[in-house]
Short mmCIF file of C-alpha atoms in Angstrom, two decimals:
data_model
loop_
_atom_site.label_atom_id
_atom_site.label_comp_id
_atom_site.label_asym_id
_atom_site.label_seq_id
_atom_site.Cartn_x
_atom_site.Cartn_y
_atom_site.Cartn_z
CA UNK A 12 130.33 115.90 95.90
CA UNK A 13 130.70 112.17 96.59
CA UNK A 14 129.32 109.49 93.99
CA UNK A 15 126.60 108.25 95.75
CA UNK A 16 125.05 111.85 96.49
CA UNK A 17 125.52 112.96 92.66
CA UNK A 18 123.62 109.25 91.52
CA UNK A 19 121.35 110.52 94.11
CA UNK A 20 120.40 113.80 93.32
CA UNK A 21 120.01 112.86 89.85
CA UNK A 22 118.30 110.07 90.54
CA UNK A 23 115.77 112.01 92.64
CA UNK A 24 115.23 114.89 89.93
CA UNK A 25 114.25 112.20 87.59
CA UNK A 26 112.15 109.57 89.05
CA UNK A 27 110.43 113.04 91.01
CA UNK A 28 109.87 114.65 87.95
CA UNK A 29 108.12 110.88 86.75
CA UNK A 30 106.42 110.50 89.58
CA UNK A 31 105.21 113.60 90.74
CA UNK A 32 104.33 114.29 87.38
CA UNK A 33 102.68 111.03 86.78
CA UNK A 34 100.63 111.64 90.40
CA UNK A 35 99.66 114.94 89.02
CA UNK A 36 98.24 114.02 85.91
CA UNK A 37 96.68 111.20 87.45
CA UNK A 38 95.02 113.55 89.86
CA UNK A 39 94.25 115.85 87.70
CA UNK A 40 92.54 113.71 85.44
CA UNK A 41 91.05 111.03 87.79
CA UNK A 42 89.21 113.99 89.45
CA UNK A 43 87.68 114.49 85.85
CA UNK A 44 86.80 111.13 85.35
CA UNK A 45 85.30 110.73 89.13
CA UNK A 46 83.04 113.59 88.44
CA UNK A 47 81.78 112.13 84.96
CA UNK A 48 81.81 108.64 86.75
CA UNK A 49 80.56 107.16 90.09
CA UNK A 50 81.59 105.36 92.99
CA UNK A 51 79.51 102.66 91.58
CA UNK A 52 82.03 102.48 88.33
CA UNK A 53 85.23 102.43 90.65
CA UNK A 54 83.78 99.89 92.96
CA UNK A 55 83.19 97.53 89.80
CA UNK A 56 86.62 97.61 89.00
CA UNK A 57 87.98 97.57 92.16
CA UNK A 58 86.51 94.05 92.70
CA UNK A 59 89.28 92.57 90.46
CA UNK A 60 92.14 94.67 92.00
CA UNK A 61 93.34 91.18 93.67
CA UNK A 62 93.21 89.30 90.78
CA UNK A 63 95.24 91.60 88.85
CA UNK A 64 97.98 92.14 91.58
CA UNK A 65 98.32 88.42 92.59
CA UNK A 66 98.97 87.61 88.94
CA UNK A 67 101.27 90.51 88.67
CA UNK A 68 103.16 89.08 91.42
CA UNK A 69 103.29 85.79 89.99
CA UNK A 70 104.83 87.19 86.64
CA UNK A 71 107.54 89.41 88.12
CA UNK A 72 108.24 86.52 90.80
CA UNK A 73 111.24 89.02 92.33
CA UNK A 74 113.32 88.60 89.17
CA UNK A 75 113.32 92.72 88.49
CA UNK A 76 114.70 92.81 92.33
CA UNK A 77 116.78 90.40 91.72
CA UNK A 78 118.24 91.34 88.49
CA UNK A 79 118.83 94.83 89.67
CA UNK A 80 120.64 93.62 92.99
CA UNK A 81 123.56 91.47 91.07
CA UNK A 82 126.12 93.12 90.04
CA UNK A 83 128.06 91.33 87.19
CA UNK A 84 124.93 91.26 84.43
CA UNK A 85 124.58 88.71 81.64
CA UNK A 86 122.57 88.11 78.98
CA UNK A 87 121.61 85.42 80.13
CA UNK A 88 120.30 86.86 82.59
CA UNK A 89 118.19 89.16 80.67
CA UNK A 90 117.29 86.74 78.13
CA UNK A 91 115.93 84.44 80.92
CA UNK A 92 114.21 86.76 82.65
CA UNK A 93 111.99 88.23 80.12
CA UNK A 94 111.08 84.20 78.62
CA UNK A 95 109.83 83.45 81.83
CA UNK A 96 107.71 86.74 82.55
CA UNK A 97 106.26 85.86 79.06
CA UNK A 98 105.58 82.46 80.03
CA UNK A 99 103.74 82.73 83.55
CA UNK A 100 102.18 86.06 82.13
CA UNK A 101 100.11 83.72 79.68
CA UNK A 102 99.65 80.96 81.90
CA UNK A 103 97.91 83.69 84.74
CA UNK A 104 95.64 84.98 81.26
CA UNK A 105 94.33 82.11 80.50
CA UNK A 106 93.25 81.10 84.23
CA UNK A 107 91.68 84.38 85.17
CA UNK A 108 89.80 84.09 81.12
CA UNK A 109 88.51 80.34 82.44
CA UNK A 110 87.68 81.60 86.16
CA UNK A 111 85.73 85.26 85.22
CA UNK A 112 82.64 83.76 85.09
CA UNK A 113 82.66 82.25 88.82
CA UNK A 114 84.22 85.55 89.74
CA UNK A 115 80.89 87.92 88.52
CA UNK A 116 79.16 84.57 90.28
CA UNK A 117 81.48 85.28 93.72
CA UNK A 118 80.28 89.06 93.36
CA UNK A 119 77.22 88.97 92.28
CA UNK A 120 77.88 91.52 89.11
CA UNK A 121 77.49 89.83 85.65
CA UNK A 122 79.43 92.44 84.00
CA UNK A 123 82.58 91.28 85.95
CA UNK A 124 83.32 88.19 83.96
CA UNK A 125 83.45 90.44 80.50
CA UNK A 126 85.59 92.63 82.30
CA UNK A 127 88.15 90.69 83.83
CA UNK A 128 88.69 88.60 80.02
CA UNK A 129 89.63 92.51 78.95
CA UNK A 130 91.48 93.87 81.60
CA UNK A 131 93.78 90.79 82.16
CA UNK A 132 95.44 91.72 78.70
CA UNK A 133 97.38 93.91 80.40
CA UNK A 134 99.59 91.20 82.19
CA UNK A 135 100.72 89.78 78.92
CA UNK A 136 101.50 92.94 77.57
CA UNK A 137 103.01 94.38 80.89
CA UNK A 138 105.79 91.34 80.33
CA UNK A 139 107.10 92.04 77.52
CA UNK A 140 108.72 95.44 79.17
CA UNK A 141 109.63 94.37 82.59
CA UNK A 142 113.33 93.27 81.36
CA UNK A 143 113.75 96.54 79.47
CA UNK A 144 112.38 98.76 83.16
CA UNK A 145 114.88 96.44 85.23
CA UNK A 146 117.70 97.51 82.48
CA UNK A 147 117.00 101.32 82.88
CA UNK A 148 116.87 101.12 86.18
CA UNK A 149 120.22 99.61 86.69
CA UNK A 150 121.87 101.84 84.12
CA UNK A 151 119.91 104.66 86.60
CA UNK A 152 118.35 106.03 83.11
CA UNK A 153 115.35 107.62 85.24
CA UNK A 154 115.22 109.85 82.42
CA UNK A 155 113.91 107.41 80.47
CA UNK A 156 111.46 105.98 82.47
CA UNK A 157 110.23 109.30 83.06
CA UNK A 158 109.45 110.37 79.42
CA UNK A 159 107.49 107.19 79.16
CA UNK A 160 105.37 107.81 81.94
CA UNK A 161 104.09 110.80 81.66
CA UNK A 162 103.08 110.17 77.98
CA UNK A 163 101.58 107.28 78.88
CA UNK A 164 99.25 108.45 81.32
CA UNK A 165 98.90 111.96 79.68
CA UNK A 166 97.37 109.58 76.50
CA UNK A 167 95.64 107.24 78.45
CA UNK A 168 94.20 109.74 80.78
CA UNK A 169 91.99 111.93 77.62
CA UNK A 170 91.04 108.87 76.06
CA UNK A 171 89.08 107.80 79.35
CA UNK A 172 87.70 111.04 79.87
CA UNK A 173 86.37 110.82 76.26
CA UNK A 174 84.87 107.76 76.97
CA UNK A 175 83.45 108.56 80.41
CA UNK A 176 82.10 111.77 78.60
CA UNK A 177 80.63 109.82 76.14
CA UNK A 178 78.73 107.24 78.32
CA UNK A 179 80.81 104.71 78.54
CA UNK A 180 80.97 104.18 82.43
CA UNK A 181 82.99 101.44 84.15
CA UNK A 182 84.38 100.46 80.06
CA UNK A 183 86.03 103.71 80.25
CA UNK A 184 88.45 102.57 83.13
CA UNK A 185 89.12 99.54 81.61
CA UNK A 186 89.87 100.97 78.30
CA UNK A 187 92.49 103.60 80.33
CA UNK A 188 94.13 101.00 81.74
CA UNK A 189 94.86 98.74 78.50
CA UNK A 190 96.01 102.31 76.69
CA UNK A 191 98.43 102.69 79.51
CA UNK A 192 99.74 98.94 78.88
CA UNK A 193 99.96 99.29 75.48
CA UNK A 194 101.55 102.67 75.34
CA UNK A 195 104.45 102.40 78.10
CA UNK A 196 105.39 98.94 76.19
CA UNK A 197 105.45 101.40 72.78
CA UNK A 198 108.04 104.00 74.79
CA UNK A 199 110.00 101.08 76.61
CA UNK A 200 110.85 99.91 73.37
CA UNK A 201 111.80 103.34 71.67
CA UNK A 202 113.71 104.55 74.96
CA UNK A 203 115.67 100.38 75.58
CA UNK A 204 116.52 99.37 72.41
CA UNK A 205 117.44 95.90 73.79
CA UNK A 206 115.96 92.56 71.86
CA UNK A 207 116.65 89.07 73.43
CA UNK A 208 119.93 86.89 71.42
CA UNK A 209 120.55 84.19 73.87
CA UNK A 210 118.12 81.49 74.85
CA UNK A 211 116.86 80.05 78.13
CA UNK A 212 119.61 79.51 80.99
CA UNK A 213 118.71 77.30 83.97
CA UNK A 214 121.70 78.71 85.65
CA UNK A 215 120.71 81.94 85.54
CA UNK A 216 116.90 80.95 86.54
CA UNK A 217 118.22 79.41 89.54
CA UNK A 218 120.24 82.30 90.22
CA UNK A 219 117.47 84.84 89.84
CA UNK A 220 114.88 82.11 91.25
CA UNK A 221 116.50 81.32 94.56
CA UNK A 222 116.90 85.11 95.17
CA UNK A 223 113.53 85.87 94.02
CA UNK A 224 111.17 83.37 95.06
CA UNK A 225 111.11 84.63 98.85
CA UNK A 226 110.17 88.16 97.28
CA UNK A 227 107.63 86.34 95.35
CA UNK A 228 105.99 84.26 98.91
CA UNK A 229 106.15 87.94 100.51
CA UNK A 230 104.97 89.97 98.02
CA UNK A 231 102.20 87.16 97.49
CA UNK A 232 101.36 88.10 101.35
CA UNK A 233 101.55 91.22 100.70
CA UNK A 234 99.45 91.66 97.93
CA UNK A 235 96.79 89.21 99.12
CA UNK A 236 96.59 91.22 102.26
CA UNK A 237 96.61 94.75 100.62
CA UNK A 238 93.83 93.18 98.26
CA UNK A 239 91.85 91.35 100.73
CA UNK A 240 90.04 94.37 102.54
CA UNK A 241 88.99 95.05 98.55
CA UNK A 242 87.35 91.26 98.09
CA UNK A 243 85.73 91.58 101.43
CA UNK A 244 84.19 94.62 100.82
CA UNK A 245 83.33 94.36 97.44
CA UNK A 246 81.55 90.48 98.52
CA UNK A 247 79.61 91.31 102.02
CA UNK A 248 79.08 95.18 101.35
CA UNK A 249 78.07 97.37 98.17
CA UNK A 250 80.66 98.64 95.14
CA UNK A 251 79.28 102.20 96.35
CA UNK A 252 81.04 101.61 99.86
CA UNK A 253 83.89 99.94 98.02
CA UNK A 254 84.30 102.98 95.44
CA UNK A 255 84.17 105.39 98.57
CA UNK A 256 86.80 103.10 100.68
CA UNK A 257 89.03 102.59 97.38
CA UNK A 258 88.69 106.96 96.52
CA UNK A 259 89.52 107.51 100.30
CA UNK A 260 92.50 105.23 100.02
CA UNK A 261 93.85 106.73 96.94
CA UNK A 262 94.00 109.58 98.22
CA UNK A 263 95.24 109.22 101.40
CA UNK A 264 98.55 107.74 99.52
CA UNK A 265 99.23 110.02 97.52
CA UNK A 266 101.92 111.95 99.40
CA UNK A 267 103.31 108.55 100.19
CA UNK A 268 103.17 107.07 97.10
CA UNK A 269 104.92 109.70 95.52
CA UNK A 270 108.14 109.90 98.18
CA UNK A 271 108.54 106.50 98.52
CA UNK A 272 108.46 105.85 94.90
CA UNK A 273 111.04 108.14 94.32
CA UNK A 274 113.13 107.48 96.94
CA UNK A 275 112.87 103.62 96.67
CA UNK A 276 113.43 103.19 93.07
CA UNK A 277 116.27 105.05 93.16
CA UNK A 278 117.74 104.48 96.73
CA UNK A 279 117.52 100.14 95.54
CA UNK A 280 120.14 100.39 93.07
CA UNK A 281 122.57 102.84 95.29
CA UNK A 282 122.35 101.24 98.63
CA UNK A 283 123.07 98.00 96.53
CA UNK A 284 126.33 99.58 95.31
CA UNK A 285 127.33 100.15 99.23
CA UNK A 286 125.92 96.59 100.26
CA UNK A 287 130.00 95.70 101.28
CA UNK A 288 130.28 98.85 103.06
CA UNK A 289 127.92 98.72 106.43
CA UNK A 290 128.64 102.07 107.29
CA UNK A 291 128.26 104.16 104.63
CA UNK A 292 125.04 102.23 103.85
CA UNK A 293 123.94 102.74 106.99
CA UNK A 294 124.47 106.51 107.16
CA UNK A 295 122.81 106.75 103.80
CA UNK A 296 120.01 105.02 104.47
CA UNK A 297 119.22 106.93 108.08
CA UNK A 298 119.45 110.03 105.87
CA UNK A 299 116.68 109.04 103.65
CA UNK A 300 114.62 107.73 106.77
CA UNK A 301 114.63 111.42 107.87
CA UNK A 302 113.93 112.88 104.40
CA UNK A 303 111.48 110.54 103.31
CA UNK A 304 109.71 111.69 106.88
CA UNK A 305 109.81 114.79 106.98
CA UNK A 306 108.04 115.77 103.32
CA UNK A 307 105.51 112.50 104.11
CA UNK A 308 104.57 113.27 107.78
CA UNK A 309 103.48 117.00 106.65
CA UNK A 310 102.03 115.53 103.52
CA UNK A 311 99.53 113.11 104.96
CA UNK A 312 98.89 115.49 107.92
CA UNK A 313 97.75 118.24 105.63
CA UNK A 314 95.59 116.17 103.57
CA UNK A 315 93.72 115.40 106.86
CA UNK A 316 93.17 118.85 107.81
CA UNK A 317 91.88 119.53 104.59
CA UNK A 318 90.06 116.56 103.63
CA UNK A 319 86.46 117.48 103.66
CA UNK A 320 86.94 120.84 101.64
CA UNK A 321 89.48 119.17 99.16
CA UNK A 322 86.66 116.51 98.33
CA UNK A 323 83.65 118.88 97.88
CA UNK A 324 85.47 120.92 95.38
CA UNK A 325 87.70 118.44 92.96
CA UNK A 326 84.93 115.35 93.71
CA UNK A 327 81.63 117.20 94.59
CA UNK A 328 79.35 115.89 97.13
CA UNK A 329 78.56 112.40 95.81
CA UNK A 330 81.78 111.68 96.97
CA UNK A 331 81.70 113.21 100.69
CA UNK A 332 81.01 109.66 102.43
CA UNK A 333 84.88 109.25 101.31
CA UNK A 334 85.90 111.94 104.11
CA UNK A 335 86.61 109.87 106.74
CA UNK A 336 88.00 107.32 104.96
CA UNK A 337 90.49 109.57 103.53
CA UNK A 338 91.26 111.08 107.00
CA UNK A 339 91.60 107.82 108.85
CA UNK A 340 93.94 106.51 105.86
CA UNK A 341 96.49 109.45 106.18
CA UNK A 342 96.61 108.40 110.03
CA UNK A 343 98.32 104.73 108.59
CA UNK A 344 100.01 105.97 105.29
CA UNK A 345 102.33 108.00 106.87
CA UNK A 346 104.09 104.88 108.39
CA UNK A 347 104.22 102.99 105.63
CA UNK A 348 108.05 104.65 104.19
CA UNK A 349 109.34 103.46 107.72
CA UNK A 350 108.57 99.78 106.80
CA UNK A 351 109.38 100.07 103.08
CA UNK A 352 112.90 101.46 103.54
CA UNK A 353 113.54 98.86 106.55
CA UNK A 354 112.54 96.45 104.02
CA UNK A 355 114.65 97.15 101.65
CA UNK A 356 117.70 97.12 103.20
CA UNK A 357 117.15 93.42 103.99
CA UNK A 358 116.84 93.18 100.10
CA UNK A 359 120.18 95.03 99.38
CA UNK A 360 122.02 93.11 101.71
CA UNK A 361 120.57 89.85 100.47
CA UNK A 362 118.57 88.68 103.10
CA UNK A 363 115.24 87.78 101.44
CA UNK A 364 114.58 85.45 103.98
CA UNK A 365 114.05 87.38 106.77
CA UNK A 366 111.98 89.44 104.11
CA UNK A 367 109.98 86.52 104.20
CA UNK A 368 109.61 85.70 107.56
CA UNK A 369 108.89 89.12 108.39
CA UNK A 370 105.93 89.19 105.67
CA UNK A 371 104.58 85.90 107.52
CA UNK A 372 103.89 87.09 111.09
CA UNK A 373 102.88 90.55 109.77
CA UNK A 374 100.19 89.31 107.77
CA UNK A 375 99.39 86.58 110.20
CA UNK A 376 98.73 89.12 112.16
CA UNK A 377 96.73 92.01 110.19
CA UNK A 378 94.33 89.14 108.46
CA UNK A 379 93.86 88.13 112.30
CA UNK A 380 92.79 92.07 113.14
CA UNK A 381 91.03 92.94 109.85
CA UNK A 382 88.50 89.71 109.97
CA UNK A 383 88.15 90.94 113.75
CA UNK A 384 86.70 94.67 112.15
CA UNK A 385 85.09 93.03 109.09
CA UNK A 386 81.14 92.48 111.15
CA UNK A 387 81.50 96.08 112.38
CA UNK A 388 81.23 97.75 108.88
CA UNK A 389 83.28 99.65 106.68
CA UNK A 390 84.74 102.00 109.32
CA UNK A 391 85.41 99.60 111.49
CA UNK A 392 87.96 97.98 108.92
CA UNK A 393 89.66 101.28 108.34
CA UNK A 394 90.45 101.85 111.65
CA UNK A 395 92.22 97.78 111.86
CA UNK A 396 94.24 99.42 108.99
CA UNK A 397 95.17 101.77 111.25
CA UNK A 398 96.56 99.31 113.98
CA UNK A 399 98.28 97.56 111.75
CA UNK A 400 100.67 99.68 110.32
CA UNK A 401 101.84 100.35 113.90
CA UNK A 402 102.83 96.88 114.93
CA UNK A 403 104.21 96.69 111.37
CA UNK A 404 106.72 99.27 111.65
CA UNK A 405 107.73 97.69 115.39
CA UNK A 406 107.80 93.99 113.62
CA UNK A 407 109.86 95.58 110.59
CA UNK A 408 112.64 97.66 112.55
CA UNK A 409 113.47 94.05 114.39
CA UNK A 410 116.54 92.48 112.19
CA UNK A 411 117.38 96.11 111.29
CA UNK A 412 117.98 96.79 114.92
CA UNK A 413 119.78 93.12 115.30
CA UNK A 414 121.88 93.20 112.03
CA UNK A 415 122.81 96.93 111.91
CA UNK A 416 122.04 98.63 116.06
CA UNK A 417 119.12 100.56 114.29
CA UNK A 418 115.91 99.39 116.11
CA UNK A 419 112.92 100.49 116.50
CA UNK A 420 113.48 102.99 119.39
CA UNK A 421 116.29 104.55 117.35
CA UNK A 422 114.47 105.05 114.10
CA UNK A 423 111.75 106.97 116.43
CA UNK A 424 114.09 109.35 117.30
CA UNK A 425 115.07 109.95 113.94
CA UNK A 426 111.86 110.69 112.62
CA UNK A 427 109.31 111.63 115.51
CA UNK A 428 110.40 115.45 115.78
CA UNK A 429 109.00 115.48 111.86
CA UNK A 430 106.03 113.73 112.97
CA UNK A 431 105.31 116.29 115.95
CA UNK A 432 105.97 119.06 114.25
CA UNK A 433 103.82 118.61 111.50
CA UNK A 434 101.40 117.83 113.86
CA UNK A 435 101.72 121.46 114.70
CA UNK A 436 101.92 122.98 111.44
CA UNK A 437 98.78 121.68 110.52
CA UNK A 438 96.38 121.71 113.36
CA UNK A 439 95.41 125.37 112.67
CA UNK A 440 94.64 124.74 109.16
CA UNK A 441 91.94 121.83 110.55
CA UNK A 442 90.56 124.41 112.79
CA UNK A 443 89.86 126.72 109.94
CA UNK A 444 87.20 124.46 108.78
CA UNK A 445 85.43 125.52 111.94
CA UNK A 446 84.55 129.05 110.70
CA UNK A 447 82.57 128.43 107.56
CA UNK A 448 84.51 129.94 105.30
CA UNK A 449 84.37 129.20 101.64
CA UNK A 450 86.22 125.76 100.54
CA UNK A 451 88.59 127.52 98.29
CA UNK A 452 89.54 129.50 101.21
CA UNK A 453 90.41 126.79 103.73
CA UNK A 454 92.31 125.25 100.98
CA UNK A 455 94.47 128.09 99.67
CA UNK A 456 95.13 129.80 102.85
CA UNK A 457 95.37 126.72 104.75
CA UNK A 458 98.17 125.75 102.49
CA UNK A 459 99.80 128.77 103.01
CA UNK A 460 99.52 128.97 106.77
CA UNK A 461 100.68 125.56 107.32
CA UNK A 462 103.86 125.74 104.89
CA UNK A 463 105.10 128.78 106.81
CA UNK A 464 104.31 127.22 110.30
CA UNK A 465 106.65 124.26 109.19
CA UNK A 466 109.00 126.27 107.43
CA UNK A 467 109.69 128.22 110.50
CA UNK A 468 110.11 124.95 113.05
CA UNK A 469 112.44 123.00 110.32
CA UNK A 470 114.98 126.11 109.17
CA UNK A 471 117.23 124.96 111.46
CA UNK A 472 116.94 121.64 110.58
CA UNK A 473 120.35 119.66 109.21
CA UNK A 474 118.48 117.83 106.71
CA UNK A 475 116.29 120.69 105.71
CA UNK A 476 118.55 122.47 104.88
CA UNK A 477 120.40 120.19 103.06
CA UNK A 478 117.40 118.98 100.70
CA UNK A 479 116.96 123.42 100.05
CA UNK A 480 120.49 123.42 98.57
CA UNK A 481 119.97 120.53 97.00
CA UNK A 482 116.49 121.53 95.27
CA UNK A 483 118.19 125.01 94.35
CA UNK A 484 120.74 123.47 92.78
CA UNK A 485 118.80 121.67 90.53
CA UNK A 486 116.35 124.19 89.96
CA UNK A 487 118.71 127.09 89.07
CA UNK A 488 121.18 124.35 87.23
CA UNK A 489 121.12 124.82 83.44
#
């Protein structure tokens, strides 16, 4: 077994077992907390989603991506790193503690301003550990970082459901989120013993600067778009429709969410190893185009089919206005691996400027279609979402297909026979809904129906077959 598939598949069996894992409690939990909390509560906190993420972005700045990417390490480098994370992460506290007042002004909720002063704790404390994640991740310790998430949200998790139990309402998802801060940074530092000895290098901060400044100006677009829909809703409509749009979303990502993360934090670091080898990194990375499809494509289309039974039984009914958000969602969140892996390979090969310029018409573009939807409500804005994840993956697949011969029309033959047939596999199980059976029944033998109907059109599949041995292996492997 080569190098790269062994780093791979253990890789993979870690950062699945985090994230999965992670997703699951999450889920589990959330769906605890959503039925002891309202959409009301989410839509509160979701108001301050872009503040958090731009500052977030500001702090990293690209320097994990970048760090990660080079491959002779110094301390230096470290050392550098983690200073200026520290630095920026205090600067961004003490602007958002001086602008939360004008922000509960902007939204018209009081409470917001109290809120934001608390929650923004967590980007000080988040820097402290983003050194010791970047030095894991290189050393492809996904064991690690696995341990330390699952505690983390396993602790953080009970202690909002307390809370929320207890009365506590919107506090009690502010109070999860700082116990999640506080107790990764606690692991981190049992599970990376690693403590700064050199002082600040400018060489290395223009190293890890010039490299990561163009991920910072796209992942500023990108998180300023991704956040936008949240401010716009949150300003001209109520935090009810906001909590709804926000559950949908959630949702809607999660089969996404939890491939993509997988495969991208642990695909980075190996396609960076074959960055001087085009062929092998191309070969690789087509592989994980067609993997990454065909779990997400059946994924999202499952969660479609079953999206209004799903929600009456783990949310209950006060959530069933977050139906069609959910459905429309899956529609544009099973694109989004195609653009995230075509991404990245302009990362691992260096190119961070045409990350860049990519990141600049495509959100040129989407703020251009989603203020076009905002005056027609709520739905209306989904739908934009919708449209915009299709010229994205077009737009992204451009330099891939100049640079490398894999454009757009290529990478649709790689993964459209996953799309179709799960397109197949699933359509009965929507239908079911149609005969008023019980929710539990739709969802349990819907699950079953479609698996087998998928199973059956992908047994011959190369790559099918390929992930089964793969998964056995490490299942049976003591």
């Amino acid at each position: 077994m080569s190098s790269v598939k062994k780093e791979t598949i253990k890789g993979v069996k870690w950062t699945a077992i985090e994230k999965i894992g992670a997703q699951g409690i999450h889920f589990f939990l959330g769906i605890i907390m959503a039925r002891l909390l309202t959409p009301e509560d989410y839509g509160t906190v979701g108001m301050l989603a872009i503040f958090i993420a731009v500052s977030q972005t500001f702090i990293d700045s690209g320097f994990s991506n970048a760090l990660i990417r080079k491959v002779e390490h110094t301390e230096e480098d470290f050392c550098t790193a983690l200073y200026f994370n520290i630095a920026i992460s205090i600067v961004c506290y003490v602007v958002l503690f001086f602008m939360a007042p004008y922000v509960g002004e902007f939204f018209r909720v009081p409470i917001l301003c109290d809120i934001l002063r608390v929650q923004s704790i967590t980007l000080v404390i988040n820097s402290l550990m983003s050194v010791q994640v970047s030095r894991l991740t290189i050393a492809l310790d996904f064991k690690a970082l696995a341990k330390r998430t699952l505690i983390s949200n396993i602790l953080s998790g009970l202690v909002g459901i307390y809370l929320a139990y207890n009365g506590w309402g919107v506090w009690a998802l502010v109070v999860q989120t700082l116990i999640v801060s506080v107790s990764n940074l606690f692991f981190i530092c049992i599970y990376c013993r690693w403590m700064p000895r050199k002082g600040f290098s400018t060489q290395s901060f223009h190293y890890l600067f010039s490299y990561g400044s163009k991920l910072l100006a796209s992942g500023l677009l990108h998180t300023i778009y991704s956040q936008l829909t949240p401010l716009i809703i949150g300003r001209y409509y109520t935090s009810k429709d906001l909590g709804e749009y926000s559950r949908g979303s959630q949702l809607a990502s999660c089969p996404t969410d939890i491939t993509t993360s997988i495969l991208g934090k642990v695909t980075f670091p190996i396609l960076a190893k074959l960055q001087n080898d085009e062929q092998r990194l191309i070969a690789v990375y087509r592989k994980y185009i067609c993997i990454t499809s065909m779990v997400i494509f059946f994924g999202c289309m499952f969660l479609c089919a079953i999206a209004k039974p799903l929600v009456n039984v783990l949310l209950t009914e006060k959530w069933v206005n977050c139906v069609v958000f959910l459905q429309l969602f899956c529609f544009g969140a099973m694109f989004d691996h195609i653009c995230k892996l075509n991404l990245n390979l302009l990362q691992v090969i260096g190119r961070s400027d045409l990350f860049f310029r990519l990141e600049v018409i495509k959100k040129t573009i989407s703020i251009a279609i989603l203020f076009m939807a905002v005056p027609y409500g709520v739905l209306a804005i989904c739908i934009s979402k919708i449209i915009y994840t299709q010229i994205a993956v077009f737009i992204n697949t451009y330099y891939t297909g100049k640079l490398f011969g894999l454009g757009y029309l290529q990478q649709v033959k790689d993964f459209s026979g996953f799309w179709i047939k799960s397109f197949v596999a699933c359509v009965p199980v929507y239908l079911l809904a149609f005969f008023q059976l019980p929710d539990l029944i739709i969802l349990m033998g819907g699950l079953f129906l479609s698996i087998t109907i998928y199973w059956l059109l992908l047994r011959n599949n190369p790559y099918f077959e390929e992930m089964s041995s793969m998964l056995k292996c490490n299942l049976l492997k003591k």
